[in-house]
Amino acid sequence: MTDKELHFWVMGIIGMVTFLVVHFFFKLIERLKWSTTILSFIYTFTGMVVLVFAIELQQAITNRGNMEFADAVIGLWGFIVLFFIYAVLGLIVYVIKKKIFKRKDK
């Protein structure tokens, strides 16, 4: 096989296996209460991984900074911490709304 044929088959198979696994898990997530939030987090996190590593690679290619894996990790950690704060605040608002509507029903 040529290099291009090998890339075609290997990347095609990896892509299809990845798609089938992701599709299976997304179908499971779809049944959960906050499925849109979970899927939004996964999509955003994936985009952030690509963005963070693109920035680090750009720094290495242009010599305008040091390419460090720790920078990428701490950038992603910042997103996770801020999302956790968002999720906690959202949960607090959800619980308060549930209690208010529960009292109105009585």
PDB file of C-alpha atoms in Angstrom:
ATOM      1  CA  MET A   1       0.000   0.000   0.000  1.00  0.00           C
ATOM      2  CA  THR A   2       1.093   3.557  -0.609  1.00  0.00           C
ATOM      3  CA  ASP A   3       1.332   6.094   2.176  1.00  0.00           C
ATOM      4  CA  LYS A   4      -1.882   7.791   1.023  1.00  0.00           C
ATOM      5  CA  GLU A   5      -3.793   4.497   0.841  1.00  0.00           C
ATOM      6  CA  LEU A   6      -2.605   3.574   4.312  1.00  0.00           C
ATOM      7  CA  HIS A   7      -3.742   6.941   5.667  1.00  0.00           C
ATOM      8  CA  PHE A   8      -7.093   6.525   3.884  1.00  0.00           C
ATOM      9  CA  TRP A   9      -7.825   3.136   5.453  1.00  0.00           C
ATOM     10  CA  VAL A  10      -6.340   3.663   8.917  1.00  0.00           C
ATOM     11  CA  MET A  11      -7.903   7.106   9.475  1.00  0.00           C
ATOM     12  CA  GLY A  12     -11.191   5.969   7.909  1.00  0.00           C
ATOM     13  CA  ILE A  13     -11.409   2.963  10.244  1.00  0.00           C
ATOM     14  CA  ILE A  14     -10.369   4.996  13.312  1.00  0.00           C
ATOM     15  CA  GLY A  15     -12.951   7.649  12.397  1.00  0.00           C
ATOM     16  CA  MET A  16     -15.771   5.122  11.983  1.00  0.00           C
ATOM     17  CA  VAL A  17     -14.950   3.275  15.212  1.00  0.00           C
ATOM     18  CA  THR A  18     -14.777   6.594  17.060  1.00  0.00           C
ATOM     19  CA  PHE A  19     -18.092   7.686  15.527  1.00  0.00           C
ATOM     20  CA  LEU A  20     -19.835   4.458  16.547  1.00  0.00           C
ATOM     21  CA  VAL A  21     -18.543   4.656  20.137  1.00  0.00           C
ATOM     22  CA  VAL A  22     -19.431   8.360  20.455  1.00  0.00           C
ATOM     23  CA  HIS A  23     -22.853   7.791  18.897  1.00  0.00           C
ATOM     24  CA  PHE A  24     -23.567   4.965  21.352  1.00  0.00           C
ATOM     25  CA  PHE A  25     -22.636   7.093  24.367  1.00  0.00           C
ATOM     26  CA  PHE A  26     -24.515  10.146  23.077  1.00  0.00           C
ATOM     27  CA  LYS A  27     -27.635   8.011  22.668  1.00  0.00           C
ATOM     28  CA  LEU A  28     -27.267   7.009  26.346  1.00  0.00           C
ATOM     29  CA  ILE A  29     -26.724  10.633  27.391  1.00  0.00           C
ATOM     30  CA  GLU A  30     -29.785  11.666  25.367  1.00  0.00           C
ATOM     31  CA  ARG A  31     -31.967   9.802  27.860  1.00  0.00           C
ATOM     32  CA  LEU A  32     -30.636  11.758  30.860  1.00  0.00           C
ATOM     33  CA  LYS A  33     -32.364  14.812  32.341  1.00  0.00           C
ATOM     34  CA  TRP A  34     -29.705  17.392  31.425  1.00  0.00           C
ATOM     35  CA  SER A  35     -28.609  15.798  28.172  1.00  0.00           C
ATOM     36  CA  THR A  36     -28.243  19.118  26.327  1.00  0.00           C
ATOM     37  CA  THR A  37     -25.950  20.493  29.033  1.00  0.00           C
ATOM     38  CA  ILE A  38     -23.854  17.329  29.068  1.00  0.00           C
ATOM     39  CA  LEU A  39     -23.523  17.299  25.282  1.00  0.00           C
ATOM     40  CA  SER A  40     -22.711  21.020  25.246  1.00  0.00           C
ATOM     41  CA  PHE A  41     -19.955  20.423  27.808  1.00  0.00           C
ATOM     42  CA  ILE A  42     -18.478  17.543  25.804  1.00  0.00           C
ATOM     43  CA  TYR A  43     -18.560  19.556  22.575  1.00  0.00           C
ATOM     44  CA  THR A  44     -17.043  22.641  24.226  1.00  0.00           C
ATOM     45  CA  PHE A  45     -14.375  20.620  26.037  1.00  0.00           C
ATOM     46  CA  THR A  46     -13.381  18.957  22.761  1.00  0.00           C
ATOM     47  CA  GLY A  47     -13.150  22.348  21.082  1.00  0.00           C
ATOM     48  CA  MET A  48     -11.098  23.688  23.991  1.00  0.00           C
ATOM     49  CA  VAL A  49      -8.645  20.771  23.710  1.00  0.00           C
ATOM     50  CA  VAL A  50      -8.138  21.547  20.020  1.00  0.00           C
ATOM     51  CA  LEU A  51      -7.793  25.293  20.701  1.00  0.00           C
ATOM     52  CA  VAL A  52      -5.360  24.879  23.606  1.00  0.00           C
ATOM     53  CA  PHE A  53      -3.075  22.545  21.678  1.00  0.00           C
ATOM     54  CA  ALA A  54      -3.306  24.705  18.545  1.00  0.00           C
ATOM     55  CA  ILE A  55      -2.087  27.678  20.592  1.00  0.00           C
ATOM     56  CA  GLU A  56       0.757  25.629  22.067  1.00  0.00           C
ATOM     57  CA  LEU A  57       1.775  24.356  18.631  1.00  0.00           C
ATOM     58  CA  GLN A  58       1.624  27.894  17.227  1.00  0.00           C
ATOM     59  CA  GLN A  59       3.983  29.016  19.996  1.00  0.00           C
ATOM     60  CA  ALA A  60       6.412  26.241  19.096  1.00  0.00           C
ATOM     61  CA  ILE A  61       6.286  26.923  15.355  1.00  0.00           C
ATOM     62  CA  THR A  62       6.657  30.710  15.586  1.00  0.00           C
ATOM     63  CA  ASN A  63       9.075  30.691  18.560  1.00  0.00           C
ATOM     64  CA  ARG A  64       6.880  33.259  20.350  1.00  0.00           C
ATOM     65  CA  GLY A  65       6.697  31.320  23.565  1.00  0.00           C
ATOM     66  CA  ASN A  66       7.471  27.995  25.107  1.00  0.00           C
ATOM     67  CA  MET A  67       5.388  25.014  24.135  1.00  0.00           C
ATOM     68  CA  GLU A  68       4.599  23.332  27.435  1.00  0.00           C
ATOM     69  CA  PHE A  69       2.129  20.560  28.105  1.00  0.00           C
ATOM     70  CA  ALA A  70       1.536  22.081  31.561  1.00  0.00           C
ATOM     71  CA  ASP A  71       0.187  25.277  29.929  1.00  0.00           C
ATOM     72  CA  ALA A  72      -2.337  23.233  27.959  1.00  0.00           C
ATOM     73  CA  VAL A  73      -3.406  21.284  31.034  1.00  0.00           C
ATOM     74  CA  ILE A  74      -3.832  24.381  33.221  1.00  0.00           C
ATOM     75  CA  GLY A  75      -5.854  26.082  30.465  1.00  0.00           C
ATOM     76  CA  LEU A  76      -8.225  23.128  30.299  1.00  0.00           C
ATOM     77  CA  TRP A  77      -8.324  22.990  34.094  1.00  0.00           C
ATOM     78  CA  GLY A  78      -9.495  26.623  34.100  1.00  0.00           C
ATOM     79  CA  PHE A  79     -12.408  25.717  31.844  1.00  0.00           C
ATOM     80  CA  ILE A  80     -13.345  22.723  34.018  1.00  0.00           C
ATOM     81  CA  VAL A  81     -13.267  24.781  37.241  1.00  0.00           C
ATOM     82  CA  LEU A  82     -15.360  27.600  35.759  1.00  0.00           C
ATOM     83  CA  PHE A  83     -17.828  25.095  34.315  1.00  0.00           C
ATOM     84  CA  PHE A  84     -18.087  23.406  37.719  1.00  0.00           C
ATOM     85  CA  ILE A  85     -18.929  26.770  39.302  1.00  0.00           C
ATOM     86  CA  TYR A  86     -21.553  27.313  36.585  1.00  0.00           C
ATOM     87  CA  ALA A  87     -23.001  23.842  37.206  1.00  0.00           C
ATOM     88  CA  VAL A  88     -23.190  24.374  40.981  1.00  0.00           C
ATOM     89  CA  LEU A  89     -24.906  27.747  40.548  1.00  0.00           C
ATOM     90  CA  GLY A  90     -27.295  26.212  38.037  1.00  0.00           C
ATOM     91  CA  LEU A  91     -28.081  23.391  40.442  1.00  0.00           C
ATOM     92  CA  ILE A  92     -28.743  25.864  43.260  1.00  0.00           C
ATOM     93  CA  VAL A  93     -31.139  27.843  41.050  1.00  0.00           C
ATOM     94  CA  TYR A  94     -32.826  24.604  39.970  1.00  0.00           C
ATOM     95  CA  VAL A  95     -33.336  23.452  43.574  1.00  0.00           C
ATOM     96  CA  ILE A  96     -34.679  26.859  44.637  1.00  0.00           C
ATOM     97  CA  LYS A  97     -37.131  26.908  41.715  1.00  0.00           C
ATOM     98  CA  LYS A  98     -38.284  23.374  42.545  1.00  0.00           C
ATOM     99  CA  LYS A  99     -38.939  24.360  46.180  1.00  0.00           C
ATOM    100  CA  ILE A 100     -40.792  27.543  45.198  1.00  0.00           C
ATOM    101  CA  PHE A 101     -43.056  25.733  42.722  1.00  0.00           C
ATOM    102  CA  LYS A 102     -43.575  22.920  45.204  1.00  0.00           C
ATOM    103  CA  ARG A 103     -44.865  25.392  47.803  1.00  0.00           C
ATOM    104  CA  LYS A 104     -47.162  27.074  45.241  1.00  0.00           C
ATOM    105  CA  ASP A 105     -48.732  23.702  44.372  1.00  0.00           C
ATOM    106  CA  LYS A 106     -49.724  23.089  47.998  1.00  0.00           C
TER     107      LYS A 106
END
